[in-house]
Coordinates of C-alpha atoms in Angstrom, one line a residue:
M25 CA -3.0 5.2 -4.6
S26 CA -3.0 2.3 -1.9
L27 CA -0.7 1.2 1.2
L28 CA 0.2 -2.4 2.3
S29 CA 1.2 -3.2 6.2
W30 CA 2.2 -7.0 6.4
N31 CA 4.2 -8.5 9.7
F32 CA 6.5 -10.4 7.6
R33 CA 8.4 -12.6 9.6
G34 CA 11.7 -12.6 8.1
L35 CA 13.1 -11.8 4.7
G36 CA 14.8 -15.2 5.1
N37 CA 11.6 -17.0 4.0
P38 CA 11.6 -17.6 0.1
R39 CA 8.1 -18.1 0.1
A40 CA 7.3 -15.1 2.1
V41 CA 9.2 -12.9 -0.5
Q42 CA 6.9 -15.1 -3.5
F43 CA 3.8 -14.6 -1.3
L44 CA 4.7 -10.7 -1.6
Q45 CA 5.1 -10.3 -5.0
E46 CA 2.1 -11.9 -6.0
I47 CA 0.1 -9.4 -3.4
I48 CA 2.1 -6.6 -5.4
F49 CA 1.4 -7.6 -8.6
Q50 CA -2.6 -7.6 -7.8
K51 CA -3.1 -4.7 -5.4
R52 CA 0.1 -2.3 -7.1
P53 CA 0.5 -0.6 -3.7
K54 CA 2.6 2.7 -3.4
V55 CA 3.8 2.5 -0.3
I56 CA 4.7 -0.8 1.6
F57 CA 5.3 -1.1 5.2
L58 CA 6.9 -4.5 6.4
C59 CA 7.9 -5.1 10.0
E60 CA 9.7 -8.0 11.8
T61 CA 11.6 -8.6 8.2
L62 CA 14.5 -9.9 11.0
S63 CA 17.2 -8.5 8.4
N64 CA 19.8 -6.0 7.7
K65 CA 19.9 -3.1 5.1
S66 CA 21.5 -5.0 1.9
K67 CA 18.9 -7.7 2.4
V68 CA 16.2 -5.7 2.4
D69 CA 17.6 -3.6 -0.2
C70 CA 17.8 -7.0 -2.7
V71 CA 14.0 -7.1 -2.2
R72 CA 13.1 -3.9 -3.1
Q73 CA 14.9 -4.2 -6.3
R74 CA 12.9 -7.5 -6.9
L75 CA 9.9 -5.5 -6.3
G76 CA 10.9 -2.8 -8.2
Y77 CA 10.3 0.2 -5.4
E78 CA 12.8 3.3 -5.7
G79 CA 12.3 4.3 -2.3
I80 CA 13.4 2.4 0.6
F81 CA 14.1 3.4 4.4
V82 CA 15.3 0.3 6.9
V83 CA 15.4 0.1 10.7
E84 CA 17.8 -2.6 10.9
A85 CA 16.7 -6.0 13.0
R86 CA 18.2 -5.9 17.0
V87 CA 20.2 -9.5 17.1
H88 CA 17.4 -11.7 15.7
S89 CA 14.4 -9.7 16.3
G90 CA 12.4 -6.8 15.0
G91 CA 13.2 -5.2 12.0
M92 CA 11.2 -2.6 9.5
A93 CA 11.0 -1.1 6.2
M94 CA 9.7 1.3 4.4
L95 CA 9.2 1.4 1.0
W96 CA 7.3 3.6 -1.8
K97 CA 7.2 3.2 -5.8
K98 CA 9.0 6.4 -6.7
E99 CA 11.6 8.2 -5.3
G100 CA 10.3 11.8 -5.2
E101 CA 6.9 10.7 -4.0
A102 CA 7.9 10.5 0.1
K103 CA 10.3 11.9 2.3
L104 CA 11.3 10.7 5.8
L105 CA 10.0 12.8 9.0
N106 CA 11.3 10.8 11.4
Y107 CA 11.9 7.3 12.7
G108 CA 13.2 4.6 15.8
N109 CA 12.9 1.1 16.8
N110 CA 9.2 1.2 16.3
H111 CA 8.2 3.3 14.0
I112 CA 9.0 5.0 10.5
D113 CA 7.3 7.9 9.9
L114 CA 6.7 9.3 6.2
V115 CA 5.4 12.6 4.5
V116 CA 3.8 11.0 1.0
N117 CA 3.4 13.5 -2.2
M118 CA 1.6 12.0 -4.9
D119 CA 0.5 13.1 -8.0
G120 CA -3.3 14.1 -8.0
L121 CA -3.6 13.7 -4.1
P122 CA -3.5 16.4 -1.5
E123 CA 0.4 15.5 1.2
F124 CA -0.4 13.3 4.3
R125 CA 1.5 11.2 6.3
V126 CA 1.8 8.0 7.0
T127 CA 3.3 6.1 9.8
G128 CA 4.3 2.2 9.8
F129 CA 4.1 1.2 13.3
Y130 CA 5.3 -1.9 15.1
G131 CA 4.4 -2.2 18.7
E132 CA 6.2 -3.7 22.0
L133 CA 5.1 -7.5 22.2
K134 CA 5.7 -7.5 25.6
R135 CA 2.7 -6.4 27.9
S136 CA 4.9 -4.8 30.7
L137 CA 6.1 -2.5 27.6
R138 CA 2.9 -1.6 25.9
R139 CA 3.0 1.8 27.9
N140 CA 6.2 2.3 25.7
T141 CA 4.0 2.0 22.5
W142 CA 1.0 3.9 23.7
N143 CA 3.8 7.0 24.8
L144 CA 5.3 7.4 21.2
I145 CA 1.9 7.6 19.6
R146 CA 0.9 10.2 21.4
R147 CA 4.5 12.1 20.7
L148 CA 4.1 11.5 17.3
A149 CA 0.7 13.0 17.0
G150 CA 2.2 16.2 18.2
E151 CA 4.5 16.4 15.3
S152 CA 3.1 17.5 12.8
E153 CA -0.4 18.8 11.7
L154 CA -1.0 16.5 8.4
P155 CA -3.3 14.5 8.0
W156 CA -2.2 10.8 9.4
C157 CA -2.3 7.2 9.0
I158 CA -0.5 5.2 11.5
I159 CA -0.7 1.1 9.8
G160 CA 1.1 -1.8 11.4
D161 CA 1.2 -4.6 13.5
L162 CA 0.3 -2.5 16.9
N163 CA 0.2 -5.4 18.9
N164 CA -2.8 -3.8 21.1
M165 CA -6.6 -4.5 20.8
L166 CA -9.5 -2.2 21.6
S167 CA -12.2 -4.5 22.7
P168 CA -12.7 -8.1 24.2
T169 CA -14.4 -9.2 20.4
D170 CA -10.6 -8.4 19.2
K171 CA -9.9 -11.8 20.5
K172 CA -11.1 -15.4 19.9
G173 CA -9.8 -18.3 22.2
G174 CA -7.6 -18.5 25.0
N175 CA -7.5 -16.4 28.2
K176 CA -9.4 -12.9 28.7
Y177 CA -7.5 -10.1 27.7
P178 CA -6.6 -8.0 30.4
S179 CA -8.8 -4.9 30.8
W180 CA -6.3 -2.1 31.9
L181 CA -4.5 -3.2 28.5
L182 CA -7.3 -2.6 26.9
R183 CA -8.3 1.0 28.5
G184 CA -5.1 2.1 28.1
F185 CA -4.9 1.8 24.4
Q186 CA -8.7 3.1 24.4
E187 CA -7.4 6.3 26.0
V188 CA -4.5 7.0 23.8
L189 CA -6.7 6.9 20.6
D190 CA -9.1 9.4 22.8
E191 CA -6.2 12.0 23.6
C192 CA -4.9 11.8 20.3
N193 CA -8.6 11.9 18.4
L194 CA -7.5 8.9 16.7
I195 CA -10.3 6.8 14.6
D196 CA -9.8 2.8 14.6
M197 CA -10.4 1.8 10.6
E198 CA -13.2 -0.7 10.3
L199 CA -11.2 -4.0 8.9
V200 CA -12.9 -5.6 5.9
G201 CA -13.1 -9.2 5.7
Y202 CA -12.0 -11.6 8.2
P203 CA -11.9 -9.8 12.1
F204 CA -8.6 -11.5 12.8
T205 CA -4.9 -10.7 11.4
W206 CA -3.1 -13.2 14.1
E207 CA -3.4 -16.5 14.9
K208 CA -1.8 -19.2 16.8
G209 CA -2.3 -22.7 17.4
K210 CA -4.4 -23.5 14.8
G211 CA -6.7 -26.4 14.5
T212 CA -5.8 -27.4 18.0
S213 CA -7.6 -26.9 21.4
L214 CA -5.2 -24.1 21.9
W215 CA -6.1 -22.0 18.4
V216 CA -6.4 -18.0 19.5
E217 CA -6.8 -15.4 17.0
E218 CA -6.4 -12.0 17.6
R219 CA -6.9 -8.5 15.6
L220 CA -3.3 -7.4 16.2
D221 CA -2.8 -5.3 12.9
R222 CA -4.6 -2.4 12.3
A223 CA -5.0 1.2 11.0
L224 CA -5.4 4.4 13.1
I225 CA -6.4 7.7 11.3
S226 CA -6.9 11.0 12.3
H227 CA -10.2 13.0 11.6
S228 CA -8.4 15.2 8.8
W229 CA -7.3 12.4 7.2
N230 CA -10.4 10.8 7.6
L231 CA -12.4 13.8 6.1
L232 CA -9.5 13.7 3.3
F233 CA -10.1 10.3 2.4
P234 CA -13.7 9.5 3.5
T235 CA -14.3 6.2 1.2
A236 CA -11.4 4.8 2.4
R237 CA -11.0 1.0 3.4
L238 CA -8.7 -1.3 5.4
V239 CA -8.9 -4.6 4.1
N240 CA -7.5 -8.1 5.7
L241 CA -6.2 -10.0 2.9
E242 CA -6.6 -13.3 4.6
I243 CA -4.5 -15.6 2.9
S244 CA -0.4 -15.4 4.1
T245 CA 2.4 -17.6 4.7
S246 CA 3.1 -15.6 8.0
D247 CA 1.2 -16.0 11.4
H248 CA 0.1 -12.2 10.4
C249 CA -2.4 -11.2 7.3
P250 CA -1.6 -9.1 5.0
L251 CA -3.5 -5.6 5.4
W252 CA -4.5 -3.3 2.4
L253 CA -5.6 0.4 2.4
D254 CA -7.2 1.6 -0.7
P255 CA -7.4 5.9 0.7
V256 CA -9.2 6.5 -2.8
L257 CA -12.2 4.0 -3.7
Q258 CA -12.1 4.7 -7.7
E259 CA -15.5 5.9 -9.0
F260 CA -16.3 5.5 -12.5
Q261 CA -19.3 6.1 -14.9
K262 CA -21.6 3.3 -15.5
S263 CA -21.1 2.0 -18.6
V264 CA -23.7 0.6 -20.9
K265 CA -24.0 -3.0 -20.9
H266 CA -23.7 -4.1 -24.7
F267 CA -24.7 -7.9 -25.9
R268 CA -22.1 -10.5 -25.4
F269 CA -22.8 -13.8 -26.9
E270 CA -21.6 -16.8 -24.3
N271 CA -19.8 -19.7 -25.6
A272 CA -21.4 -21.6 -22.5
W273 CA -24.8 -21.0 -23.8
L274 CA -23.6 -23.4 -27.0
R275 CA -24.1 -26.4 -24.5
E276 CA -27.9 -25.9 -24.0
P277 CA -30.4 -27.0 -26.7
M278 CA -32.6 -24.4 -25.7
C279 CA -29.9 -21.6 -27.4
H280 CA -30.6 -22.7 -30.5
Q281 CA -34.3 -22.8 -30.6
I282 CA -34.3 -19.3 -29.5
V283 CA -32.5 -17.9 -32.3
Q284 CA -34.3 -19.9 -35.2
S285 CA -37.8 -19.0 -33.6
S286 CA -36.4 -15.1 -33.5
W287 CA -35.2 -15.5 -36.7
E288 CA -38.7 -16.8 -37.7
L289 CA -40.5 -14.3 -36.1
F290 CA -39.3 -11.6 -37.7
S291 CA -38.7 -13.4 -41.4
E292 CA -40.3 -10.1 -43.0
D293 CA -38.2 -7.4 -41.6
S294 CA -34.8 -6.3 -42.1
F295 CA -31.5 -7.6 -41.2
Q296 CA -30.3 -5.2 -38.7
K297 CA -33.8 -5.8 -36.7
K298 CA -33.8 -9.5 -36.8
I299 CA -30.3 -9.5 -35.1
K300 CA -31.4 -7.2 -32.5
C301 CA -34.6 -9.1 -31.3
C302 CA -32.4 -11.9 -31.7
S303 CA -29.6 -10.6 -29.3
T304 CA -32.7 -9.4 -27.1
S305 CA -33.9 -13.1 -26.4
L306 CA -30.5 -14.3 -25.9
A307 CA -29.6 -12.1 -23.2
K308 CA -32.9 -12.4 -21.3
W309 CA -32.4 -16.3 -21.6
G310 CA -29.0 -16.5 -21.2
K311 CA -28.9 -14.3 -17.7
E312 CA -30.5 -17.3 -16.2
I313 CA -27.5 -19.6 -17.4
T314 CA -24.4 -17.5 -16.9
E315 CA -25.6 -15.4 -13.6
N316 CA -26.4 -17.5 -11.5
F317 CA -23.7 -20.6 -11.2
K318 CA -23.0 -20.2 -7.3
E319 CA -26.9 -20.8 -6.7
R320 CA -27.2 -23.5 -9.0
I321 CA -24.2 -25.4 -7.8
A322 CA -25.5 -24.8 -4.2
K323 CA -28.7 -26.2 -5.1
L324 CA -27.3 -29.4 -6.8
N325 CA -24.9 -29.9 -3.9
K326 CA -27.6 -29.5 -1.3
V327 CA -29.6 -32.4 -3.4
L328 CA -26.7 -34.8 -3.6
R329 CA -26.1 -34.5 0.4
R330 CA -30.0 -35.5 0.8
V331 CA -29.8 -38.5 -1.4
K332 CA -26.4 -40.1 -0.9
S333 CA -26.8 -41.8 2.2
R334 CA -30.2 -43.6 0.6
R335 CA -30.1 -46.6 -0.7
D336 CA -33.5 -47.3 -3.0
V337 CA -33.4 -47.4 -6.6
E338 CA -35.1 -44.2 -6.7
S339 CA -32.6 -41.8 -5.1
V340 CA -29.6 -44.1 -6.9
K341 CA -31.2 -42.6 -10.2
R342 CA -31.6 -39.2 -8.5
Y343 CA -28.1 -38.7 -7.7
K344 CA -26.8 -40.1 -10.6
D345 CA -29.0 -37.5 -12.7
T346 CA -28.0 -34.8 -10.4
H347 CA -24.5 -35.5 -10.7
E348 CA -25.0 -35.1 -14.3
Q349 CA -26.2 -31.7 -14.3
L350 CA -23.9 -30.5 -11.5
C351 CA -21.0 -31.6 -13.9
E352 CA -23.2 -29.4 -16.8
V353 CA -23.0 -26.4 -14.8
L354 CA -19.2 -26.8 -13.6
N355 CA -18.0 -27.1 -17.7
Q356 CA -20.1 -24.1 -18.4
K357 CA -18.8 -22.2 -15.7
E358 CA -15.4 -23.1 -16.9
I359 CA -16.3 -22.3 -20.3
F360 CA -17.4 -18.8 -19.4
W361 CA -14.6 -17.4 -17.5
R362 CA -12.2 -18.6 -20.0
Q363 CA -13.8 -17.2 -22.7
R364 CA -13.2 -14.1 -20.3
A365 CA -9.4 -14.8 -19.2
K366 CA -8.5 -15.2 -22.5
Q367 CA -5.9 -17.7 -21.6
L368 CA -4.4 -19.1 -24.9
W369 CA -2.8 -22.0 -23.6
M370 CA -5.2 -23.3 -21.4
R371 CA -6.9 -26.6 -23.0
S372 CA -10.4 -27.9 -22.8
G373 CA -11.3 -29.5 -19.2
D374 CA -9.2 -27.6 -17.4
Q375 CA -11.1 -27.5 -13.7
N376 CA -9.6 -23.9 -13.2
T377 CA -12.4 -21.1 -13.2
K378 CA -10.9 -19.8 -10.3
Y379 CA -7.8 -18.6 -12.2
F380 CA -10.0 -17.3 -15.2
H381 CA -12.0 -15.2 -12.6
A382 CA -9.0 -13.8 -10.9
C383 CA -7.3 -13.0 -14.5
A384 CA -10.7 -11.3 -15.8
S385 CA -11.5 -9.3 -12.8
K386 CA -8.0 -8.3 -12.5
R387 CA -7.6 -7.1 -16.1
R388 CA -11.0 -5.1 -15.5
K389 CA -9.9 -3.4 -12.4
R390 CA -6.5 -2.3 -14.4
N391 CA -8.0 -0.9 -17.2
Q392 CA -10.6 1.4 -15.4
I393 CA -9.5 5.3 -15.4
S394 CA -10.7 7.2 -12.4
N395 CA -8.8 10.6 -13.9
L396 CA -6.1 11.8 -16.3
K397 CA -4.2 15.1 -16.9
N398 CA -5.5 17.4 -19.0
N399 CA -2.8 19.4 -21.4
D400 CA -3.0 21.9 -18.6
G401 CA -1.0 19.6 -16.3
V402 CA -4.5 19.6 -14.0
W403 CA -5.9 16.4 -12.8
V404 CA -9.4 16.1 -14.1
G405 CA -12.2 13.3 -13.1
W406 CA -15.4 11.5 -14.7
D407 CA -17.1 14.8 -13.3
I408 CA -15.0 17.4 -13.6
G409 CA -14.0 17.5 -17.8
L410 CA -12.5 14.2 -18.0
P411 CA -15.0 12.7 -20.9
K412 CA -14.4 16.2 -22.6
L413 CA -10.9 15.4 -22.8
V414 CA -10.8 11.9 -24.1
V415 CA -13.1 13.2 -26.5
D416 CA -10.7 15.9 -27.4
Y417 CA -7.7 13.6 -27.6
F418 CA -9.5 11.3 -30.0
D419 CA -10.4 13.7 -32.3
N420 CA -7.1 14.9 -32.4
V421 CA -5.7 11.5 -33.1
F422 CA -7.6 10.6 -35.8
K423 CA -8.3 14.5 -37.6
A424 CA -7.4 14.2 -41.0
S425 CA -4.7 16.5 -41.8
N426 CA -3.1 18.0 -45.3
T427 CA -0.9 15.1 -46.1
H428 CA -0.6 13.5 -49.6
S429 CA -0.2 10.2 -50.2
D430 CA -0.4 9.5 -53.6
A431 CA 3.4 9.6 -53.8
V432 CA 3.6 6.2 -51.8
T433 CA 0.3 4.7 -53.1
K434 CA 1.6 4.8 -56.6
F435 CA 4.2 2.4 -56.2
I436 CA 1.3 0.0 -54.1
Q437 CA 0.7 -3.0 -56.8
E438 CA -3.0 -3.6 -57.1
G439 CA -3.9 -6.7 -55.4
V440 CA -7.6 -6.7 -56.5
S441 CA -9.2 -7.1 -59.7
N442 CA -12.3 -4.9 -60.8
E443 CA -14.4 -7.9 -60.8
Q444 CA -13.1 -8.9 -57.9
N445 CA -13.6 -5.2 -56.5
L446 CA -17.4 -5.1 -58.2
A447 CA -18.2 -8.6 -56.3
L448 CA -16.8 -7.3 -52.9
Q449 CA -19.2 -4.2 -53.3
A450 CA -22.5 -6.3 -54.3
T451 CA -25.3 -5.9 -51.9
V452 CA -25.8 -8.9 -49.5
E453 CA -28.5 -11.1 -50.0
E454 CA -30.8 -12.3 -47.4
S455 CA -30.9 -16.2 -48.8
E456 CA -26.6 -15.7 -48.1
V457 CA -27.2 -15.1 -45.0
R458 CA -29.5 -17.4 -44.1
A459 CA -26.9 -20.3 -45.7
A460 CA -24.0 -18.8 -43.8
L461 CA -25.7 -19.1 -40.4
F462 CA -28.2 -22.1 -40.7

């Protein structure tokens, strides 16, 4: 269960809609709040259908400004409490989670009208006792450090917003990532950055989701960054790490030597013992090869920068050798992530390790399980019965039943002769394994 908030700056921008689709594909939020849609209800509804969400409530734009929309994944997972020109208030009720309240908020842009924003928050605070979260572009700051560049932010605006949070017992969530969410004049002497987008939570909401985090997604097609709120950080059992051979090791001459020496060292032991000792040696050695790409690349780049400006023969030779080492490390990194991404249409030589990394990381996160429903319809986690539930499920799936297959198998023509069957069942000789491997 997660929430996405973004000052969209208009649905008429195709790049913005495409960017929103990419965020949703990666983060899969259950609730989305969009402000400054600059659109009517029908246009927002078209976007909803493209995104694959069922629930929607829209506050249409006034002339050529404003406009808000709240979308939720399934129709029955949320209901409207109230709304206005600057907010949409929902009660969220999803499987496995207690009922709570989410308010998408768009604060007054003009400083002279900021008191309207403050009074609206005070009024909303008294309308429900549910755990409460306000998220959106509040157009308010709490500290001088929320602004970088430009004129000093008025102290009366800081005090006014701080007093609202104190009166309503609201907590300003810490922002993970870049500290500013809005910018203007980037790359010029007038560049200004501010934190205008935020999430405010009640103490009861904080107790309900103590491990929640608010993340600045930073990259944006708007002048505002999207915010991603994950109320429940997934807790998983630490898995046992098994040995996996890395294709990137094949580019290292040492790999072949380790395999050969490990095999010869235990020449008198069983085949299984040799495999185990060989994998242990490779894993220990390979950790230095495939787990510190970032440090190795940074170190080599530092050397290149240091010798680049020199013109003596020794520096030129060192530059050439270092550059070759850097290319080799980059090739290893690409092979490492291509092996994990399993994108079969990619060809050798594609310098796109960031893409491979994203594919592999996203797949790993999606494959994780935090809780499941048992036969009684109750959600259970890893600490309250989920391991037993998984084992029982597969026990039932693979349990032998009292079926008889003779009626089917007698019509299947044999494809393996008796001689071939005896050859397949014969014991594998060590000399055969050695010949196949070496």
